[in-house]
């Protein structure tokens, strides 16, 4: 009788795939060892497949001149070297220089980096309020004003006062501020300027007790915090950052003083409107805002304040339960993007890491490998921006030539560089008029990310992929007859690959071989034998590139 028993179906053995995604996993502090991804990012699609995508290119938006010192919306600041030792700071709108801010020695230009905010001045009106570590400025679109620091002595000025009247006239009120104290014959003790009415007139808080058309009056200004006994132009007064909370501007001084202006009045600084961030005695480093709180970051701790409507004095009060025993390494590493605050942190033990904060909840986002990398770096500045559906935080040490990139979408770390540098040489980023603009640190240019650009303003974008060391989960010898690349088909595009069987030892890398990405199934043959192997993939062609996997025709030996 015939035997109709059916054979069992054969199992389909799928070819192994090389783990392609390399994230920073250095065993030491060097960024040039082990796995990593350079100039790319990882995308997790709705098909639940991980892909590596080459970052978009850059094009020049505006060509100005000088060292980049800040970027905010359409505005930027550049310090142009106007002589061998002097640099001139200029406020620019788009590609046009609008006004000179100051002149300064070329030495120390990095300390002239600016923080910006739109400060309300009334119903639907505002000024550009910005400061570096020394001075505070305001720009209304036509006039640049230096916001006078507190406790500056002015006078005596010749003024006209009238007995029983609070109205005073003088030659100019240019250096006077609201709340400045006033003294002199015919002036009651404790009198201050209640309002600046014009370029030649102001109002006192108490009526004069004498009439004198040539009264000699002395003034002590009220304004942003001032470090007593030193010149504002030579000693740092403020840390990086500025915040607006409930329509009032706040600054954080180098003496740990959190001071605020009146709501809708960025030029009115009531002398009692301040408090100290004093829980710890560490140094102030940065200042920012999240939700309804202002955040004072110090060298090894962080304090939080909220508007409690207190009066007189500062309306702020400390939020005791929100204190962190984690501080900030460098104020210019503090960034805020879409409600998430990020910064390079520092602790009393000297541990450097990276933290994010969302809805006032702080989370460490640096991996052990990133923490090891930070041990040998001195992060100087950071930028943040959104691009291609991802949000990125880029922290840079230009001296070491390294830029670490955190992808908030995939929660992975990469390395980026641009324009022939070994790092990403942009000191500020902003989103305006539908585009992400980047300010170069030193060449006087503003760039934009262009999703259709395949180079960086004429320079190649080199994407390097170093996957983790591969041994196919066995210490037996292995032979690969073919490697097949799963990638988007792209005319004119190639992917280079080389290998190292000696733990990435210098001089042990093989010659480059090439995948042709214009083919439907890019393949290379005769890929050799090994026990453990490092791969290095490089895409340098001026084309887009998206990689999914590398399939291996692999045979396992017996030894």
Coordinates of C-alpha atoms in Angstrom, one line a residue:
X1 CA 0.0 0.0 0.0
X2 CA 1.5 3.4 -0.9
X3 CA 3.0 5.4 1.9
X4 CA 1.5 8.9 1.8
X5 CA 3.3 10.1 4.8
X6 CA 4.4 13.7 4.1
X7 CA 7.9 14.8 4.9
X8 CA 8.2 17.4 7.6
X9 CA 8.5 20.9 6.1
X10 CA 12.1 22.1 6.0
X11 CA 13.0 25.1 8.2
X12 CA 14.3 28.1 6.3
X13 CA 17.6 29.2 7.7
X14 CA 18.0 32.9 7.5
X15 CA 21.4 34.4 6.9
X16 CA 22.9 36.1 9.9
X17 CA 23.0 39.8 10.0
X18 CA 25.8 42.0 11.2
X19 CA 24.7 44.3 14.1
X20 CA 25.1 47.5 12.2
X21 CA 24.2 50.1 14.7
X22 CA 27.3 51.4 16.6
X23 CA 26.6 53.6 19.6
X24 CA 29.4 55.0 21.8
X25 CA 30.7 52.1 23.8
X26 CA 34.3 53.0 24.4
X27 CA 36.1 50.9 27.0
X28 CA 38.2 54.1 27.9
X29 CA 38.0 57.8 27.4
X30 CA 39.1 57.9 23.8
X31 CA 36.5 58.6 21.2
X32 CA 38.5 56.8 18.5
X33 CA 38.0 53.2 19.9
X34 CA 35.2 50.6 19.8
X35 CA 31.7 51.2 18.4
X36 CA 30.3 54.6 17.3
X37 CA 28.2 56.3 14.7
X38 CA 29.5 59.5 13.1
X39 CA 27.4 62.0 11.1
X40 CA 24.3 59.8 11.2
X41 CA 21.4 59.0 13.3
X42 CA 19.2 55.9 14.0
X43 CA 15.5 55.8 13.0
X44 CA 13.0 53.4 14.3
X45 CA 10.3 53.0 11.7
X46 CA 6.6 52.0 12.0
X47 CA 7.7 48.6 10.5
X48 CA 9.8 48.2 13.7
X49 CA 13.0 48.2 11.7
X50 CA 16.1 50.1 12.8
X51 CA 17.8 52.1 10.1
X52 CA 20.9 54.3 10.0
X53 CA 20.4 57.6 8.2
X54 CA 23.0 60.0 7.1
X55 CA 22.4 63.5 8.5
X56 CA 21.3 66.2 6.0
X57 CA 23.7 68.8 4.7
X58 CA 24.2 72.5 5.3
X59 CA 24.0 75.6 3.1
X60 CA 25.2 79.1 3.8
X61 CA 22.3 81.4 4.7
X62 CA 24.2 84.7 5.5
X63 CA 27.8 85.7 5.3
X64 CA 28.7 88.2 8.0
X65 CA 32.1 88.6 9.8
X66 CA 33.7 87.6 13.1
X67 CA 33.3 85.2 16.0
X68 CA 29.9 83.9 16.7
X69 CA 28.5 85.3 20.0
X70 CA 24.8 84.4 20.0
X71 CA 21.8 83.6 17.8
X72 CA 18.1 84.2 18.6
X73 CA 15.4 84.2 15.9
X74 CA 16.4 86.7 13.2
X75 CA 19.1 88.3 15.4
X76 CA 22.7 87.3 15.9
X77 CA 25.8 88.8 17.4
X78 CA 29.3 88.6 15.9
X79 CA 32.6 90.0 17.2
X80 CA 34.6 91.2 14.3
X81 CA 38.3 91.7 14.8
X82 CA 38.8 95.4 13.8
X83 CA 42.5 95.6 14.8
X84 CA 45.2 93.4 16.0
X85 CA 44.0 93.4 19.5
X86 CA 40.4 94.8 19.4
X87 CA 37.1 93.1 18.4
X88 CA 33.9 95.0 17.8
X89 CA 30.6 93.4 18.7
X90 CA 27.7 93.9 16.3
X91 CA 24.0 93.0 16.6
X92 CA 22.8 91.7 13.2
X93 CA 19.3 91.2 11.8
X94 CA 19.4 88.3 9.3
X95 CA 22.3 89.2 7.0
X96 CA 22.6 92.9 8.0
X97 CA 24.6 94.5 10.7
X98 CA 22.3 96.8 12.5
X99 CA 24.2 98.4 15.5
X100 CA 27.5 98.2 17.3
X101 CA 27.2 96.8 20.8
X102 CA 30.7 97.4 22.2
X103 CA 34.4 97.0 21.5
X104 CA 36.6 94.6 23.5
X105 CA 40.0 93.0 23.5
X106 CA 40.3 90.0 21.3
X107 CA 41.3 88.0 24.4
X108 CA 38.3 86.7 26.2
X109 CA 35.8 86.9 23.3
X110 CA 34.3 83.6 24.3
X111 CA 33.1 85.3 27.6
X112 CA 31.1 87.8 25.5
X113 CA 28.6 85.1 24.4
X114 CA 25.0 86.4 24.8
X115 CA 21.8 85.1 26.2
X116 CA 18.5 86.4 24.7
X117 CA 14.9 86.6 25.6
X118 CA 11.9 88.6 24.3
X119 CA 11.0 90.9 27.2
X120 CA 7.4 92.2 27.5
X121 CA 7.0 96.0 27.7
X122 CA 3.2 96.2 27.7
X123 CA 0.3 94.9 25.8
X124 CA 1.5 93.1 22.7
X125 CA 4.9 94.9 22.8
X126 CA 8.4 93.7 23.7
X127 CA 12.1 94.4 23.3
X128 CA 15.0 92.1 22.6
X129 CA 16.7 91.7 26.0
X130 CA 20.1 90.2 26.0
X131 CA 23.3 90.0 28.1
X132 CA 26.8 88.6 28.3
X133 CA 28.6 88.0 31.5
X134 CA 29.3 91.7 31.9
X135 CA 26.5 93.9 30.5
X136 CA 22.8 93.9 29.8
X137 CA 21.3 95.4 26.6
X138 CA 17.9 96.0 25.1
X139 CA 17.0 96.6 21.5
X140 CA 13.6 97.9 20.4
X141 CA 14.2 97.6 16.7
X142 CA 15.6 101.2 16.4
X143 CA 17.6 102.0 19.5
X144 CA 20.2 100.0 21.5
X145 CA 20.1 100.7 25.2
X146 CA 22.5 99.6 27.9
X147 CA 20.5 98.6 30.9
X148 CA 22.3 100.4 33.8
X149 CA 23.6 98.1 36.5
X150 CA 22.6 98.7 40.1
X151 CA 24.6 100.8 42.6
X152 CA 26.3 103.1 40.1
X153 CA 26.9 106.6 41.4
X154 CA 25.8 109.4 39.0
X155 CA 26.1 113.1 39.6
X156 CA 25.9 115.6 40.8
X157 CA 23.5 116.6 38.0
X158 CA 22.1 120.0 37.6
X159 CA 18.3 119.7 37.9
X160 CA 15.3 122.0 38.2
X161 CA 13.1 121.2 41.2
X162 CA 10.0 123.0 42.6
X163 CA 8.8 123.1 46.2
X164 CA 5.8 120.8 46.6
X165 CA 6.2 119.2 43.2
X166 CA 7.5 115.7 42.2
X167 CA 8.4 116.8 38.6
X168 CA 12.1 117.3 37.8
X169 CA 13.9 118.3 34.7
X170 CA 17.5 117.9 33.8
X171 CA 19.8 118.0 30.7
X172 CA 19.5 114.3 30.1
X173 CA 18.0 111.2 31.8
X174 CA 20.1 108.8 29.7
X175 CA 22.0 107.2 32.6
X176 CA 19.2 107.4 35.2
X177 CA 16.9 104.5 36.0
X178 CA 13.6 104.0 37.6
X179 CA 14.0 103.4 41.4
X180 CA 17.3 105.2 41.5
X181 CA 17.8 106.9 44.9
X182 CA 18.0 110.7 44.8
X183 CA 19.8 113.0 47.3
X184 CA 20.6 116.7 47.6
X185 CA 19.3 119.9 49.0
X186 CA 15.5 120.1 48.8
X187 CA 15.2 116.3 48.5
X188 CA 13.6 114.2 51.3
X189 CA 15.7 111.3 52.6
X190 CA 14.6 108.0 51.0
X191 CA 13.3 109.6 47.8
X192 CA 13.8 107.7 44.5
X193 CA 12.9 108.1 40.9
X194 CA 9.3 106.9 40.5
X195 CA 9.3 107.1 36.7
X196 CA 11.4 108.3 33.7
X197 CA 9.0 110.5 31.7
X198 CA 11.2 111.7 28.9
X199 CA 14.8 112.3 27.8
X200 CA 14.9 115.4 30.1
X201 CA 12.2 114.8 32.8
X202 CA 11.5 112.4 35.6
X203 CA 9.1 112.1 38.6
X204 CA 10.2 111.7 42.2
X205 CA 8.5 109.4 44.8
X206 CA 8.2 112.4 47.2
X207 CA 7.8 116.1 46.5
X208 CA 10.7 118.4 46.7
X209 CA 11.0 120.7 49.7
X210 CA 12.6 123.6 47.9
X211 CA 12.6 125.5 44.6
X212 CA 15.9 125.5 42.7
X213 CA 16.4 125.8 39.0
X214 CA 20.0 124.6 39.4
X215 CA 19.8 122.0 42.2
X216 CA 22.8 119.7 42.4
X217 CA 21.4 116.2 42.9
X218 CA 23.2 112.8 43.3
X219 CA 21.8 109.5 42.2
X220 CA 22.5 105.8 42.9
X221 CA 21.1 103.6 40.1
X222 CA 18.8 100.7 40.5
X223 CA 19.2 97.9 38.0
X224 CA 20.5 94.3 37.4
X225 CA 22.8 93.0 40.1
X226 CA 26.2 94.6 40.4
X227 CA 29.3 93.1 42.1
X228 CA 30.4 95.7 44.7
X229 CA 33.7 97.4 44.4
X230 CA 34.6 96.3 40.9
X231 CA 34.2 97.6 37.3
X232 CA 31.4 95.9 35.4
X233 CA 33.6 95.9 32.3
X234 CA 36.4 93.8 33.9
X235 CA 34.7 91.4 36.3
X236 CA 31.9 88.9 35.5
X237 CA 28.6 90.1 36.8
X238 CA 26.1 87.5 35.4
X239 CA 26.0 83.8 34.6
X240 CA 24.7 82.5 31.3
X241 CA 20.9 82.5 30.8
X242 CA 17.9 84.8 31.3
X243 CA 14.3 84.0 32.1
X244 CA 10.9 85.6 31.8
X245 CA 8.3 84.5 34.3
X246 CA 4.8 86.1 34.5
X247 CA 6.0 88.9 32.2
X248 CA 9.0 89.8 34.4
X249 CA 12.7 89.4 33.5
X250 CA 15.0 87.6 35.9
X251 CA 18.8 87.3 36.0
X252 CA 21.2 85.3 38.1
X253 CA 24.4 87.1 39.3
X254 CA 27.8 85.7 40.0
X255 CA 27.0 86.4 43.7
X256 CA 24.1 83.9 43.7
X257 CA 21.5 86.7 43.6
X258 CA 18.3 86.0 41.6
X259 CA 17.0 89.5 40.7
X260 CA 14.0 90.5 38.8
X261 CA 12.5 93.5 37.0
X262 CA 8.9 94.7 37.2
X263 CA 6.4 92.9 35.0
X264 CA 6.2 94.5 31.6
X265 CA 9.1 96.8 32.6
X266 CA 12.5 95.3 31.8
X267 CA 14.2 98.7 32.7
X268 CA 12.6 98.9 36.2
X269 CA 14.6 97.0 38.8
X270 CA 13.2 97.6 42.3
X271 CA 16.2 97.3 44.7
X272 CA 14.4 94.9 47.0
X273 CA 13.4 92.5 44.2
X274 CA 16.0 89.8 44.8
X275 CA 16.8 86.7 46.8
X276 CA 19.8 84.4 47.0
X277 CA 20.3 80.8 45.9
X278 CA 22.2 79.9 49.1
X279 CA 21.3 76.3 50.1
X280 CA 24.8 75.3 49.0
X281 CA 27.8 77.6 48.8
X282 CA 28.9 76.5 45.3
X283 CA 29.4 78.9 42.5
X284 CA 26.6 80.1 40.2
X285 CA 26.9 78.7 36.6
X286 CA 23.6 79.1 34.7
X287 CA 20.0 80.3 34.8
X288 CA 16.9 79.2 32.9
X289 CA 13.2 78.5 33.3
X290 CA 11.0 75.4 33.1
X291 CA 7.2 75.5 33.3
X292 CA 6.3 78.1 36.1
X293 CA 9.7 77.8 37.8
X294 CA 13.0 79.6 37.3
X295 CA 16.1 77.3 37.7
X296 CA 19.4 78.4 39.2
X297 CA 22.1 75.9 38.3
X298 CA 25.3 76.1 40.3
X299 CA 28.5 74.2 40.1
X300 CA 27.4 71.2 42.2
X301 CA 23.7 71.9 43.0
X302 CA 20.5 73.2 41.5
X303 CA 17.7 75.3 43.1
X304 CA 14.2 76.1 42.0
X305 CA 12.0 79.2 42.5
X306 CA 8.4 80.0 41.7
X307 CA 6.3 83.1 41.7
X308 CA 4.4 83.3 44.9
X309 CA 3.4 86.9 44.5
X310 CA 5.4 88.0 47.6
X311 CA 5.6 91.8 48.3
X312 CA 7.5 93.8 49.1
X313 CA 10.7 92.3 47.8
X314 CA 11.0 89.5 45.3
X315 CA 7.8 87.8 44.3
X316 CA 9.7 84.5 44.1
X317 CA 10.0 81.8 46.8
X318 CA 12.3 78.8 46.9
X319 CA 10.8 75.4 46.2
X320 CA 12.5 73.4 49.0
X321 CA 11.6 70.0 47.8
X322 CA 13.0 70.5 44.3
X323 CA 16.7 70.9 45.3
X324 CA 19.2 68.7 43.3
X325 CA 22.7 67.6 44.4
X326 CA 23.7 67.9 40.7
X327 CA 25.1 71.1 39.3
X328 CA 26.2 72.3 35.9
X329 CA 29.7 72.0 34.4
X330 CA 29.5 75.0 32.0
X331 CA 26.6 77.4 31.6
X332 CA 26.7 77.4 27.8
X333 CA 25.9 73.7 27.8
X334 CA 22.4 74.4 29.1
X335 CA 19.8 74.1 26.4
X336 CA 16.0 73.9 26.3
X337 CA 14.1 72.3 23.4
X338 CA 10.3 71.6 23.3
X339 CA 10.0 71.7 27.1
X340 CA 13.0 69.5 27.8
X341 CA 16.0 71.1 29.6
X342 CA 19.5 69.5 29.0
X343 CA 22.9 70.3 30.4
X344 CA 26.3 68.8 31.1
X345 CA 26.3 68.1 34.8
X346 CA 28.8 68.2 37.6
X347 CA 28.9 66.8 41.2
X348 CA 31.0 67.3 44.3
X349 CA 33.0 64.2 43.4
X350 CA 33.8 65.7 40.0
X351 CA 31.6 63.3 38.0
X352 CA 30.6 64.7 34.7
X353 CA 27.4 63.5 33.0
X354 CA 24.5 64.8 31.0
X355 CA 21.0 65.3 32.5
X356 CA 17.7 66.1 31.0
X357 CA 14.7 67.6 32.8
X358 CA 11.1 67.5 31.8
X359 CA 8.3 68.7 33.9
X360 CA 10.8 69.4 36.7
X361 CA 11.9 65.7 36.8
X362 CA 15.6 65.3 36.2
X363 CA 17.0 62.2 34.5
X364 CA 20.6 61.2 33.7
X365 CA 20.9 60.4 30.0
X366 CA 24.6 59.8 29.7
X367 CA 25.6 56.2 29.3
X368 CA 28.8 54.9 31.1
X369 CA 30.7 55.2 27.8
X370 CA 29.6 58.9 27.5
X371 CA 30.6 59.6 31.1
X372 CA 34.0 58.1 30.4
X373 CA 34.3 60.3 27.3
X374 CA 33.4 63.4 29.3
X375 CA 36.3 62.7 31.7
X376 CA 38.8 63.7 29.0
X377 CA 36.7 66.5 27.6
X378 CA 36.0 70.1 28.8
X379 CA 32.6 70.8 27.2
X380 CA 32.5 74.4 26.2
X381 CA 29.1 74.9 24.6
X382 CA 26.0 73.1 23.4
X383 CA 23.2 73.6 20.9
X384 CA 19.9 72.0 20.3
X385 CA 17.5 71.7 17.3
X386 CA 14.9 69.6 15.7
X387 CA 15.6 68.0 12.3
X388 CA 14.0 65.2 10.2
X389 CA 11.6 64.3 12.9
X390 CA 14.3 64.1 15.6
X391 CA 15.4 66.4 18.3
X392 CA 19.2 66.7 18.9
X393 CA 21.4 68.0 21.7
X394 CA 25.0 68.6 20.6
X395 CA 27.7 69.3 23.2
X396 CA 31.1 70.3 22.0
X397 CA 34.7 70.6 23.2
X398 CA 36.4 72.5 20.4
X399 CA 39.9 72.2 22.0
X400 CA 39.6 68.4 22.0
X401 CA 37.8 68.5 18.6
X402 CA 34.8 66.4 19.7
X403 CA 31.1 66.9 19.5
X404 CA 28.8 64.4 21.2
X405 CA 25.2 64.2 20.0
X406 CA 22.2 63.0 21.9
X407 CA 19.1 62.0 19.9
X408 CA 16.1 62.7 22.1
X409 CA 13.9 60.6 19.8
X410 CA 15.9 57.4 19.8
X411 CA 17.7 58.1 23.1
X412 CA 21.0 57.2 21.5
X413 CA 24.4 59.0 21.3
X414 CA 26.5 59.8 18.2
X415 CA 29.4 61.9 17.1
X416 CA 29.1 64.6 14.5
X417 CA 31.5 66.9 12.6
X418 CA 31.2 69.4 9.8
X419 CA 33.0 71.7 7.3
X420 CA 36.3 69.8 7.6
X421 CA 36.5 70.0 11.4
X422 CA 36.7 67.0 13.6
X423 CA 33.8 68.5 15.6
X424 CA 30.5 70.3 14.9
X425 CA 31.7 74.0 15.0
X426 CA 28.4 75.8 15.7
X427 CA 27.9 77.8 18.9
X428 CA 24.2 78.6 18.6
X429 CA 21.1 77.4 16.9
X430 CA 17.6 78.8 16.3
X431 CA 14.4 78.0 14.4
X432 CA 12.9 80.9 12.5
X433 CA 10.9 81.3 9.3
X434 CA 10.6 77.5 8.9
X435 CA 14.3 76.7 9.0
X436 CA 17.0 75.7 11.5
X437 CA 19.8 78.2 11.5
X438 CA 23.3 77.5 12.9
X439 CA 25.9 80.1 13.9
X440 CA 29.5 79.2 13.1
X441 CA 31.9 79.7 16.0
X442 CA 34.5 81.7 14.0
X443 CA 34.0 82.2 10.2
X444 CA 31.2 84.8 10.5
X445 CA 28.6 82.7 8.7
X446 CA 25.1 81.5 9.5
X447 CA 24.1 78.1 8.0
X448 CA 20.8 76.3 7.6
X449 CA 20.1 72.6 7.5
X450 CA 18.8 71.7 4.1
X451 CA 17.1 68.3 3.8
X452 CA 18.0 68.2 0.1
X453 CA 21.6 69.1 0.6
X454 CA 24.1 66.3 0.2
X455 CA 27.2 68.2 1.4
X456 CA 28.1 70.9 3.9
X457 CA 28.4 74.0 1.8
X458 CA 30.7 72.2 -0.6
X459 CA 32.5 69.9 1.9
X460 CA 31.8 66.2 2.0
X461 CA 29.7 64.7 4.8
X462 CA 31.6 61.6 5.9
X463 CA 29.3 59.1 7.7
X464 CA 31.4 56.5 9.6
X465 CA 29.8 53.4 11.2
X466 CA 31.8 51.3 13.6
X467 CA 29.6 48.4 14.7
X468 CA 30.4 46.5 17.9
X469 CA 33.0 43.7 17.6
X470 CA 31.4 40.8 15.7
X471 CA 32.0 37.1 16.6
X472 CA 28.6 35.5 15.6
X473 CA 28.2 34.4 19.2
X474 CA 30.9 31.7 18.9
X475 CA 34.7 31.7 19.3
X476 CA 35.1 29.2 16.4
X477 CA 36.7 30.4 13.2
X478 CA 34.3 31.8 10.6
X479 CA 34.5 32.4 6.9
X480 CA 32.3 34.9 5.0
X481 CA 31.9 34.2 1.3
X482 CA 29.6 37.1 0.6
X483 CA 28.2 40.2 2.3
X484 CA 24.9 41.7 1.0
X485 CA 23.9 45.2 1.9
X486 CA 20.3 46.1 2.6
X487 CA 20.0 49.7 1.8
X488 CA 18.0 52.3 -0.2
X489 CA 19.0 52.0 -3.9
X490 CA 20.7 55.3 -4.9
X491 CA 22.3 56.0 -8.3
X492 CA 25.9 57.2 -7.9
X493 CA 26.2 56.1 -4.3
X494 CA 28.8 53.8 -2.8
X495 CA 29.5 52.5 0.6
X496 CA 33.1 51.6 1.6
X497 CA 34.0 48.9 4.1
X498 CA 37.2 47.7 5.8
X499 CA 37.9 45.3 8.6
X500 CA 40.3 44.8 11.5
X501 CA 40.9 41.5 13.2
X502 CA 43.4 42.9 15.7
X503 CA 41.1 44.8 18.1
X504 CA 41.2 48.0 16.0
X505 CA 45.0 48.2 16.3
X506 CA 46.6 51.0 14.3
X507 CA 48.0 49.8 11.0
X508 CA 45.9 46.6 11.0
X509 CA 42.9 47.8 9.0
X510 CA 42.5 46.2 5.5
X511 CA 42.2 48.2 2.3
X512 CA 38.8 49.7 1.5
X513 CA 36.3 47.6 -0.5
X514 CA 33.1 49.1 -2.1
X515 CA 29.4 48.3 -2.2
X516 CA 27.6 49.8 -5.2
X517 CA 24.4 51.3 -3.8
X518 CA 23.0 51.8 -7.3
X519 CA 22.5 48.0 -7.5
X520 CA 19.3 46.3 -6.3
X521 CA 21.4 44.0 -4.1
X522 CA 24.8 45.4 -3.4
X523 CA 27.3 42.6 -2.7
X524 CA 31.0 42.0 -2.1
X525 CA 32.6 38.5 -2.2
X526 CA 35.6 36.7 -0.7
X527 CA 35.4 38.4 2.7
X528 CA 37.9 36.2 4.5
X529 CA 38.1 34.2 7.7
X530 CA 38.3 35.5 11.3
X531 CA 37.5 34.7 14.9
X532 CA 36.6 38.2 16.0
X533 CA 36.3 41.2 13.7
X534 CA 35.7 44.9 13.8
X535 CA 34.0 46.5 10.7
X536 CA 34.2 50.1 9.6
X537 CA 31.7 51.4 7.0
X538 CA 32.0 54.8 5.4
X539 CA 29.7 56.7 3.2
X540 CA 31.3 59.8 1.6
X541 CA 29.4 60.1 -1.7
X542 CA 27.3 63.2 -2.2
X543 CA 24.1 61.4 -2.1
X544 CA 21.5 60.5 0.6
X545 CA 22.1 57.2 2.4
X546 CA 19.9 55.0 4.5
X547 CA 21.1 51.6 5.6
X548 CA 19.0 48.8 7.1
X549 CA 21.3 45.7 7.5
X550 CA 24.3 43.7 6.3
X551 CA 23.5 40.0 5.6
X552 CA 26.3 37.5 5.8
X553 CA 26.9 34.2 4.0
X554 CA 28.8 32.8 6.9
X555 CA 30.3 29.3 7.5
X556 CA 31.5 28.3 10.9
X557 CA 34.7 26.3 11.2
X558 CA 35.7 23.6 13.7
X559 CA 38.5 25.3 15.5

